[in-house]
Short mmCIF file of C-alpha atoms and ligand atoms in Angstrom, two decimals:
data_model
loop_
_atom_site.label_atom_id
_atom_site.label_comp_id
_atom_site.label_asym_id
_atom_site.label_seq_id
_atom_site.Cartn_x
_atom_site.Cartn_y
_atom_site.Cartn_z
CA MET A 1 -25.96 14.35 25.47
CA PRO A 2 -27.66 17.65 24.39
CA TYR A 3 -26.10 19.71 21.73
CA THR A 4 -26.57 23.25 20.89
CA ALA A 5 -25.10 24.33 17.58
CA PRO A 6 -22.99 27.53 17.45
CA LYS A 7 -24.64 30.59 15.76
CA TRP A 8 -22.50 30.21 12.62
CA ALA A 9 -23.49 26.46 11.95
CA ARG A 10 -25.27 25.82 8.68
CA LYS A 11 -28.93 25.20 8.83
CA ILE A 12 -29.24 21.60 7.35
CA GLU A 13 -32.40 20.23 5.76
CA GLU A 14 -33.36 16.94 4.51
CA ARG A 15 -32.73 18.23 0.89
CA HIS A 16 -29.07 18.60 1.65
CA LEU A 17 -28.74 14.89 2.55
CA ARG A 18 -30.55 13.46 -0.39
CA PHE A 19 -27.40 11.65 -1.64
CA ARG A 20 -25.55 11.74 1.69
CA PRO A 21 -27.13 9.16 4.02
CA ILE A 22 -26.45 9.16 7.75
CA THR A 23 -25.98 5.50 8.46
CA SER A 24 -23.72 5.56 11.67
CA PHE A 25 -22.29 8.01 14.08
CA GLU A 26 -19.00 6.78 15.13
CA TYR A 27 -16.82 7.66 12.28
CA GLY A 28 -17.79 11.11 10.76
CA TYR A 29 -18.81 11.64 7.15
CA TRP A 30 -16.19 11.80 4.39
CA TRP A 31 -18.90 13.65 2.25
CA ILE A 32 -18.53 16.75 4.14
CA GLU A 33 -16.24 18.37 1.77
CA TRP A 34 -16.09 21.87 0.58
CA GLY A 35 -13.60 24.20 -1.15
CA GLY A 36 -13.01 22.48 -4.56
CA ALA A 37 -14.07 25.62 -6.32
CA THR A 38 -11.76 27.87 -4.47
CA ASP A 39 -8.09 28.13 -4.16
CA THR A 40 -7.44 25.22 -1.72
CA ILE A 41 -4.07 26.76 -0.66
CA ARG A 42 -4.73 30.45 -0.53
CA ASP A 43 -8.26 30.10 0.86
CA ASN A 44 -7.40 27.36 3.52
CA GLU A 45 -8.64 29.21 6.53
CA ALA A 46 -11.98 30.15 5.01
CA ILE A 47 -12.47 26.52 3.75
CA ARG A 48 -11.76 25.18 7.20
CA PHE A 49 -14.37 27.53 8.74
CA GLU A 50 -16.91 26.68 6.14
CA LEU A 51 -16.33 23.01 6.87
CA LEU A 52 -16.82 23.54 10.56
CA ALA A 53 -20.05 25.31 9.82
CA ILE A 54 -21.22 22.19 7.75
CA VAL A 55 -20.04 19.68 10.41
CA THR A 56 -21.69 21.49 13.22
CA GLY A 57 -24.73 21.89 11.08
CA VAL A 58 -24.96 18.35 10.19
CA TRP A 59 -24.57 17.25 13.91
CA ASP A 60 -27.17 19.66 14.87
CA TYR A 61 -29.42 18.06 12.31
CA ILE A 62 -28.74 14.64 13.75
CA LYS A 63 -29.30 15.57 17.29
CA ASN A 64 -32.08 17.99 17.04
CA SER A 65 -34.12 17.28 14.04
CA GLY A 66 -35.92 14.37 15.84
CA LYS A 67 -35.08 12.07 12.93
CA TYR A 68 -32.31 10.15 14.71
CA PRO A 69 -33.55 9.20 18.26
CA GLN A 70 -30.78 6.57 18.32
CA ALA A 71 -28.25 9.47 18.44
CA ALA A 72 -29.55 10.67 21.85
CA ASN A 73 -26.67 9.34 23.90
CA TRP A 74 -24.00 10.33 21.27
CA ALA A 75 -21.67 13.27 21.62
CA MET A 76 -19.24 14.86 19.05
CA ASP A 77 -15.81 14.67 20.73
CA TRP A 78 -13.39 15.74 18.08
CA VAL A 79 -13.26 17.64 14.80
CA GLY A 80 -10.22 17.82 12.71
CA MET A 81 -8.71 21.48 12.46
CA VAL A 82 -6.41 21.05 9.57
CA PRO A 83 -8.64 20.60 6.31
CA GLY A 84 -7.78 17.54 4.59
CA LYS A 85 -7.38 17.77 0.82
CA ARG A 86 -8.33 15.20 -1.64
CA GLU A 87 -6.88 17.22 -4.49
CA SER A 88 -4.38 20.04 -4.51
CA ARG A 89 -1.32 21.00 -6.79
CA ARG A 90 0.14 18.43 -9.01
CA ILE A 91 3.47 18.77 -10.91
CA GLU A 92 3.69 17.80 -14.62
CA GLY A 93 6.30 15.05 -15.26
CA ASP A 94 7.59 13.55 -18.59
CA HIS A 95 4.39 11.39 -18.45
CA ILE A 96 0.99 12.38 -17.22
CA LEU A 97 -0.79 9.15 -16.06
CA THR A 98 -4.28 9.12 -17.43
CA GLN A 99 -7.57 7.25 -16.97
CA GLN A 100 -6.71 5.09 -20.05
CA ASP A 101 -3.41 4.08 -18.58
CA LEU A 102 -5.17 2.95 -15.39
CA MET A 103 -7.71 1.03 -17.42
CA GLY A 104 -4.80 -0.95 -19.20
CA LEU A 105 -5.66 0.58 -22.62
CA ASN A 106 -2.26 1.84 -23.34
CA GLY A 107 -0.23 -1.13 -22.50
CA ASP A 108 2.42 -1.39 -19.73
CA PHE A 109 5.19 0.94 -18.80
CA LYS A 110 8.79 -0.08 -19.29
CA ASP A 111 9.56 2.31 -16.42
CA ALA A 112 7.01 0.91 -14.05
CA VAL A 113 8.06 1.34 -10.46
CA ALA A 114 4.93 1.08 -8.21
CA LEU A 115 1.29 -0.10 -8.30
CA GLY A 116 -2.02 1.29 -7.69
CA GLY A 117 -5.43 -0.29 -7.59
CA TRP A 118 -8.18 1.83 -5.99
CA GLY A 119 -11.14 2.33 -8.52
CA LEU A 120 -11.61 5.79 -10.02
CA ASP A 121 -13.28 7.89 -7.28
CA GLU A 122 -14.41 11.25 -8.61
CA HIS A 123 -15.92 13.91 -6.14
CA PRO A 124 -17.90 16.94 -7.51
CA PRO A 125 -15.81 20.20 -6.88
CA GLY A 126 -18.63 21.84 -5.19
CA GLY A 127 -18.70 19.11 -2.68
CA PHE A 128 -21.43 19.33 0.00
CA ASP A 129 -23.08 22.29 -1.76
CA ASP A 130 -23.60 20.08 -4.91
CA VAL A 131 -26.63 18.75 -3.33
CA GLU A 132 -28.18 17.28 -6.55
CA LYS A 133 -25.10 15.32 -7.35
CA ARG A 134 -23.85 12.01 -5.68
CA PRO A 135 -20.77 12.90 -3.37
CA PHE A 136 -18.68 10.59 -5.48
CA VAL A 137 -18.73 8.52 -8.73
CA SER A 138 -16.95 5.28 -8.52
CA THR A 139 -15.60 3.42 -11.65
CA LYS A 140 -14.00 -0.02 -11.09
CA LEU A 141 -10.77 -0.55 -12.81
CA PRO A 142 -10.24 -3.93 -14.60
CA ASP A 143 -7.05 -4.80 -12.67
CA VAL A 144 -4.28 -3.10 -10.60
CA TYR A 145 -2.04 -0.85 -12.71
CA ASN A 146 1.57 0.42 -12.78
CA ILE A 147 2.83 3.83 -12.21
CA PRO A 148 5.93 4.92 -14.19
CA LEU A 149 9.07 6.67 -12.98
CA ARG A 150 8.20 9.49 -15.56
CA SER A 151 5.26 10.53 -13.47
CA LEU A 152 7.43 10.93 -10.43
CA TYR A 153 9.79 13.60 -11.62
CA SER A 154 9.26 17.10 -12.99
CA LYS A 155 9.40 17.68 -16.78
CA ASP A 156 10.74 21.19 -16.17
CA ILE A 157 12.98 21.17 -13.06
CA SER A 158 15.73 18.60 -13.43
CA ASN A 159 16.22 17.60 -9.95
CA LEU A 160 12.58 17.66 -8.56
CA MET A 161 10.76 14.42 -7.88
CA MET A 162 7.08 13.94 -6.64
CA ALA A 163 5.38 11.11 -4.72
CA GLY A 164 1.78 11.01 -3.56
CA ARG A 165 -0.80 13.65 -4.30
CA ASN A 166 1.55 15.95 -6.23
CA ALA A 167 2.67 13.23 -8.77
CA SER A 168 2.04 13.80 -12.48
CA CYS A 169 -1.58 12.56 -13.09
CA SER A 170 -4.59 13.72 -14.94
CA HIS A 171 -7.53 14.71 -12.69
CA VAL A 172 -9.38 11.48 -13.31
CA ALA A 173 -6.32 9.24 -12.93
CA PHE A 174 -5.49 11.08 -9.71
CA THR A 175 -8.96 10.03 -8.24
CA SER A 176 -7.42 6.64 -7.96
CA THR A 177 -3.60 7.39 -7.25
CA ARG A 178 -4.35 9.62 -4.19
CA VAL A 179 -5.19 6.84 -1.85
CA MET A 180 -2.60 6.56 1.01
CA ALA A 181 -1.15 3.13 0.20
CA THR A 182 -0.58 4.21 -3.38
CA CYS A 183 1.05 7.50 -2.30
CA ALA A 184 3.25 5.51 0.01
CA VAL A 185 4.53 3.15 -2.64
CA MET A 186 5.27 6.10 -5.03
CA GLY A 187 7.30 7.50 -2.11
CA GLN A 188 9.25 4.25 -2.00
CA ALA A 189 9.84 4.47 -5.74
CA ALA A 190 10.86 8.12 -5.65
CA GLY A 191 13.14 7.72 -2.72
CA THR A 192 14.96 4.72 -4.10
CA ALA A 193 15.33 6.54 -7.57
CA ALA A 194 16.71 9.44 -5.81
CA ALA A 195 19.28 7.37 -3.88
CA LEU A 196 20.35 5.89 -7.33
CA CYS A 197 20.61 9.29 -8.95
CA THR A 198 22.68 10.59 -6.02
CA ARG A 199 25.04 7.72 -6.18
CA ASP A 200 25.73 8.04 -9.83
CA GLY A 201 25.41 11.87 -10.20
CA ILE A 202 22.57 11.75 -12.67
CA THR A 203 19.08 13.38 -13.06
CA PRO A 204 15.87 11.25 -12.85
CA ARG A 205 15.28 11.67 -16.50
CA GLU A 206 18.91 10.13 -17.19
CA LEU A 207 17.98 7.33 -14.96
CA TYR A 208 14.81 6.69 -17.05
CA ARG A 209 16.87 6.69 -20.18
CA ASP A 210 19.47 4.25 -19.14
CA ALA A 211 17.95 0.83 -19.42
CA ASP A 212 20.57 -0.84 -17.13
CA ARG A 213 19.98 1.64 -14.32
CA LEU A 214 16.20 1.48 -14.89
CA ALA A 215 16.33 -2.32 -14.54
CA GLU A 216 18.60 -1.94 -11.43
CA LEU A 217 16.02 0.57 -9.89
CA GLN A 218 13.20 -1.97 -10.54
CA GLN A 219 15.02 -4.96 -9.15
CA THR A 220 16.00 -2.98 -6.03
CA LEU A 221 12.49 -2.01 -5.37
CA LEU A 222 11.34 -5.66 -5.80
CA GLY A 223 14.20 -6.61 -3.37
CA ASP A 224 12.68 -4.27 -0.81
CA ASP A 225 9.24 -5.88 -1.32
CA GLN A 226 7.76 -3.26 -3.56
CA THR A 227 5.13 -4.87 -5.72
CA ILE A 228 5.24 -3.96 -9.51
CA LYS A 229 2.85 -5.50 -11.90
CA ASN A 230 4.27 -8.13 -14.36
CA LEU A 231 7.80 -7.68 -12.85
CA LYS A 232 9.46 -10.43 -10.95
CA ASN A 233 12.68 -11.11 -9.11
CA GLU A 234 15.50 -11.35 -11.52
CA ASP A 235 18.28 -10.01 -9.42
CA THR A 236 21.46 -11.62 -10.78
CA ARG A 237 23.17 -11.38 -7.32
CA ASP A 238 20.43 -13.55 -5.77
CA LEU A 239 22.16 -16.94 -5.40
CA ALA A 240 18.83 -18.64 -4.46
CA ARG A 241 17.66 -18.49 -8.02
CA LYS A 242 20.11 -21.13 -8.92
CA ALA A 243 19.51 -23.36 -5.96
CA LYS A 244 17.39 -26.71 -5.96
CA VAL A 245 14.65 -26.73 -3.35
CA THR A 246 13.14 -29.46 -1.34
CA ALA A 247 10.90 -29.41 1.76
CA SER A 248 9.65 -31.57 4.52
CA ALA A 249 6.11 -31.41 3.34
CA VAL A 250 3.80 -29.36 0.92
CA ALA A 251 0.37 -28.34 1.11
CA GLU A 252 -1.90 -29.00 -1.84
CA GLY A 253 -1.58 -26.26 -4.51
CA SER A 254 1.92 -25.23 -3.44
CA ARG A 255 5.31 -26.15 -4.37
CA PRO A 256 8.76 -25.83 -2.63
CA GLU A 257 10.33 -24.09 -5.79
CA SER A 258 7.61 -21.39 -5.50
CA VAL A 259 9.94 -19.62 -3.11
CA ILE A 260 12.46 -18.97 -5.96
CA ASP A 261 9.93 -18.43 -8.82
CA GLY A 262 10.27 -14.58 -8.37
CA TRP A 263 6.62 -13.81 -7.47
CA VAL A 264 5.62 -12.84 -4.04
CA ARG A 265 1.95 -12.28 -4.25
CA ASP A 266 -0.91 -14.87 -4.91
CA ALA A 267 -4.46 -14.55 -6.13
CA VAL A 268 -6.85 -14.88 -3.19
CA GLY A 269 -7.41 -18.67 -2.29
CA GLU A 270 -4.29 -19.87 -4.24
CA LEU A 271 -0.88 -21.01 -3.07
CA ALA A 272 0.91 -20.98 -6.39
CA HIS A 273 3.66 -18.73 -5.49
CA ARG A 274 4.11 -19.77 -1.81
CA TRP A 275 5.58 -22.81 -0.31
CA ALA A 276 3.06 -23.90 2.28
CA ALA A 277 3.22 -26.91 4.60
CA PRO A 278 1.00 -28.14 7.47
CA MET A 279 2.22 -27.27 10.99
CA SER A 280 0.62 -30.51 12.40
CA GLY A 281 3.55 -32.69 11.36
CA GLY A 282 6.03 -30.85 13.86
CA LYS A 283 8.54 -28.35 12.46
CA PRO A 284 8.20 -28.04 8.74
CA TRP A 285 11.27 -27.01 6.81
CA ILE A 286 12.31 -25.98 3.41
CA GLU A 287 15.89 -26.22 2.11
CA LEU A 288 17.78 -24.60 -0.67
CA PHE A 289 20.86 -26.46 -1.90
CA TRP A 290 23.62 -25.96 -4.39
CA ALA A 291 25.77 -28.33 -6.34
CA ASP A 292 28.86 -26.13 -5.42
CA PRO A 293 29.13 -24.30 -2.06
CA GLN A 294 28.13 -20.60 -2.22
CA ALA A 295 29.67 -17.69 -0.11
CA LEU A 296 26.73 -16.28 1.76
CA ARG A 297 26.47 -13.41 4.11
CA ARG A 298 22.78 -12.44 3.85
CA VAL A 299 19.54 -14.28 3.55
CA GLN A 300 16.14 -12.49 2.88
CA ILE A 301 12.82 -14.16 3.59
CA THR A 302 9.24 -12.99 2.51
CA PHE A 303 6.63 -14.42 4.73
CA ASP A 304 2.89 -14.46 4.24
CA SER A 305 1.17 -11.50 6.03
CA GLY A 306 -2.36 -12.06 5.07
CA PHE A 307 -2.69 -9.53 2.12
CA HIS A 308 -6.18 -10.87 1.36
CA ARG A 309 -7.46 -9.43 4.78
CA GLU A 310 -8.21 -5.90 5.35
CA LEU A 311 -5.50 -3.80 7.10
CA THR A 312 -6.41 -0.13 7.14
CA LEU A 313 -6.48 2.99 9.28
CA THR A 314 -10.04 3.90 9.91
CA SER A 315 -12.49 4.78 12.71
CA SER A 316 -15.41 2.97 10.95
CA ASP A 317 -16.65 -0.01 12.99
CA SER A 318 -17.70 -1.94 9.86
CA HIS A 319 -14.13 -1.99 8.70
CA ASN A 320 -12.51 -2.38 12.14
CA SER A 321 -14.39 -5.60 12.68
CA LYS A 322 -12.56 -7.26 9.73
CA ILE A 323 -9.09 -6.25 10.96
CA VAL A 324 -6.91 -8.61 13.06
CA ARG A 325 -5.27 -6.03 15.41
CA ALA A 326 -2.31 -8.25 16.07
CA PRO A 327 0.32 -10.17 14.22
CA GLN A 328 -1.42 -11.67 11.10
CA PRO A 329 -2.17 -15.26 11.78
CA GLU A 330 -0.44 -16.48 8.45
CA THR A 331 2.89 -14.96 9.35
CA VAL A 332 5.57 -17.30 10.74
CA ARG A 333 6.38 -16.44 14.22
CA ASP A 334 9.28 -18.57 15.37
CA TYR A 335 11.93 -19.92 13.03
CA ALA A 336 15.66 -20.84 12.45
CA LEU A 337 17.87 -20.53 9.64
CA ILE A 338 20.60 -23.36 9.30
CA ALA A 339 23.46 -23.54 6.96
CA ARG A 340 25.18 -26.85 6.07
CA LEU A 341 28.87 -26.19 5.15
CA GLU A 342 31.34 -28.02 2.85
CA ASP A 343 32.40 -30.42 5.47
CA GLY A 344 28.80 -31.39 6.45
CA LYS A 345 28.74 -29.31 9.78
CA GLU A 346 25.56 -27.13 10.46
CA VAL A 347 25.82 -23.59 11.53
CA GLU A 348 22.72 -21.63 12.90
CA LEU A 349 22.63 -18.39 10.86
CA ALA A 350 19.57 -16.90 12.68
CA ARG A 351 17.08 -17.95 15.33
CA VAL A 352 14.00 -15.76 15.61
CA SER A 353 10.96 -15.82 18.08
CA GLY A 354 8.00 -13.49 18.09
CA ASN A 355 8.29 -12.30 14.33
CA HIS A 356 5.27 -10.46 12.82
CA GLN A 357 6.99 -9.00 9.77
CA ARG A 358 6.55 -9.98 6.11
CA LEU A 359 10.15 -9.17 5.03
CA CYS A 360 12.87 -10.48 7.25
CA ARG A 361 16.64 -9.91 6.50
CA HIS A 362 19.48 -11.81 8.17
CA GLU A 363 23.15 -10.80 7.82
CA PHE A 364 25.82 -12.92 9.43
CA ALA A 365 29.62 -13.62 9.20
CA PRO A 366 30.28 -15.22 5.69
CA VAL A 367 29.77 -18.81 5.32
CA ARG A 368 30.47 -21.25 2.49
CA ALA A 369 27.24 -23.11 2.36
CA LYS A 370 26.12 -26.18 0.57
CA SER A 371 22.49 -25.58 1.72
CA VAL A 372 20.35 -23.26 3.68
CA ARG A 373 17.37 -24.60 5.62
CA LEU A 374 14.56 -22.53 7.10
CA GLU A 375 12.84 -24.45 9.98
CA VAL A 376 9.44 -23.20 11.06
CA ALA A 377 8.67 -23.81 14.67
CA ALA A 378 5.40 -21.62 15.04
CA THR A 379 3.16 -19.34 13.17
CA ASN A 380 1.02 -16.40 14.53
CA GLY A 381 -1.98 -18.79 14.48
CA SER A 382 -2.31 -20.42 11.06
CA ASP A 383 -2.03 -24.17 10.80
CA GLN A 384 0.20 -23.75 7.80
CA ALA A 385 3.74 -22.55 7.47
CA ARG A 386 3.94 -20.19 4.58
CA VAL A 387 6.82 -18.53 2.73
CA TYR A 388 6.70 -16.55 -0.41
CA GLU A 389 10.49 -16.09 -1.18
CA VAL A 390 13.88 -16.92 0.14
CA ARG A 391 16.85 -14.89 -1.39
CA CYS A 392 20.41 -15.48 -0.67
CA TYR A 393 23.35 -13.08 -1.25
CA GLY A 394 27.17 -13.24 -1.01
C1 LIG B 401 -11.52 13.63 3.74
C2 LIG B 401 -10.60 12.81 3.06
C3 LIG B 401 -10.78 11.46 3.10
C4 LIG B 401 -9.81 10.55 2.65
N1 LIG B 401 -10.03 9.24 2.68
C5 LIG B 401 -9.17 8.34 2.27
C6 LIG B 401 -9.24 6.90 2.67
O1 LIG B 401 -10.19 6.50 3.30
N2 LIG B 401 -8.16 6.08 2.26
C7 LIG B 401 -7.12 6.54 1.63
O2 LIG B 401 -6.31 5.78 1.32
N3 LIG B 401 -6.90 7.83 1.27
C8 LIG B 401 -7.97 8.72 1.61
N4 LIG B 401 -7.78 10.23 1.34
C9 LIG B 401 -6.71 10.56 0.58
C10 LIG B 401 -5.33 10.51 1.19
O3 LIG B 401 -5.45 10.82 2.67
C11 LIG B 401 -4.45 11.71 0.64
O4 LIG B 401 -4.41 11.80 -0.66
C12 LIG B 401 -2.96 11.39 1.11
O5 LIG B 401 -2.81 11.31 2.50
C13 LIG B 401 -1.99 12.42 0.49
O6 LIG B 401 -0.69 12.12 0.89
P1 LIG B 401 0.52 13.03 0.54
O7 LIG B 401 1.73 12.51 1.22
O8 LIG B 401 0.66 13.04 -0.96
O9 LIG B 401 0.22 14.46 0.94
P2 LIG B 401 0.14 15.04 2.42
O10 LIG B 401 -0.42 13.99 3.43
O11 LIG B 401 -0.74 16.33 2.33
O12 LIG B 401 1.52 15.40 2.77
C14 LIG B 401 2.16 16.57 2.35
C15 LIG B 401 3.00 17.15 3.54
O13 LIG B 401 3.90 18.10 3.08
C16 LIG B 401 3.85 19.17 4.00
N5 LIG B 401 4.19 20.35 3.27
C17 LIG B 401 3.50 21.06 2.46
N6 LIG B 401 4.23 22.20 2.00
C18 LIG B 401 5.50 22.12 2.61
C19 LIG B 401 6.67 22.83 2.64
N7 LIG B 401 6.77 24.06 1.95
N8 LIG B 401 7.73 22.42 3.30
C20 LIG B 401 7.61 21.27 4.11
N9 LIG B 401 6.54 20.62 4.16
C21 LIG B 401 5.54 20.96 3.41
C22 LIG B 401 2.51 19.13 4.45
O14 LIG B 401 2.37 19.86 5.80
C23 LIG B 401 2.15 17.73 4.55
O15 LIG B 401 2.46 17.13 5.83
C24 LIG B 401 -8.67 10.99 1.97
C25 LIG B 401 -8.50 12.35 1.83
C26 LIG B 401 -9.43 13.16 2.34
C27 LIG B 401 -9.17 14.78 2.27
#
């Protein structure tokens, strides 16, 4: 596959790539970045052109310098035409999230609504032109960190909220919060907060100042499977929390009562906050029962979806090889939900086959139930049935 660079391609030499090694061809190079020292909004077109000049120049170097004979059969088939931006405008909120916050030096936030965890990941503003600098400096964080509601609404405009790259963060804190999954959970938090504000006719700042509403926001987020560090399910409407729990079998390190302990994540290798049981013994089940019958109309189950395994969007072969591009093996696939009524009769509330979701909600005609039993018929491959949480609502 011959390659002739356009006239306007940059002329790349070895010195440009001192800290920018070319290790594979299938994925592109994240370190081809330029424009951090200009106005990334006003100068967008100029930045795109300069980036194209660098991309074509680097490819010319790979194909024609003679240093990469293994690239002989490779061709460049696509280049993005919208410049991606690591950093652009941010809006100041009532709190500006800082590096110290992320490092846990300032304690926790009472208005925590989302979670981040990517290490600090600073890139030099000159990008590819900063040839004497490494393209990024990475600083590990001691733990995941919480993001407060106050960083998701403007300090100056009463009804303006932010989520993602425009949230209220210092430059350094932002080098962690800008990753896609963290941007997404900020969106979940801001959207849920906006809905609460609209319902009650209040501003986001008023929501922050109202302890009851703030707790409602946090519990609503947890109920939708948002993870917030140090916060667990304390939803007073969740009837499962006052149930007794038994199971047909229990794997070592796990307990049936874990499904109502409020936590829905485990450290890698642990089963402390999950019920787990071997599939080998037939259809394992877990049952929640109450001394007094409960009026139920909704059950919510949080299954295991293999959070320890990589699941990301990438074209990099090294990452792709670790991804299961199918339902995650740990997730329960086929199951039934059965209620026992006051008179001892059993009613099937739900029967599911082919599930691949972590969070499953079932609504049904109201029943007065003495117990609810989850029977697992199959997983997506794991030899254990695993359930993080069961919630029941009237
Ligand atoms: C080269 C590069 C590599 C990266 N690598 C990774 C990575 O490996 N992993 C990772 O997690 N993250 C990575 N990131 C960071 C991450 O991709 C971004 O920070 C994140 O996608 C930002 O999401 P966002 O929703 O905040 O902003 P955006 O995705 O920019 O969304 C903002 C949206 O608003 C729209 N918009 C703007 N103005 C208006 C308007 N006036 N009206 C209506 N719509 C408007 C825009 O068109 C855009 O669609 C990378 C970023 C870059 C640039």
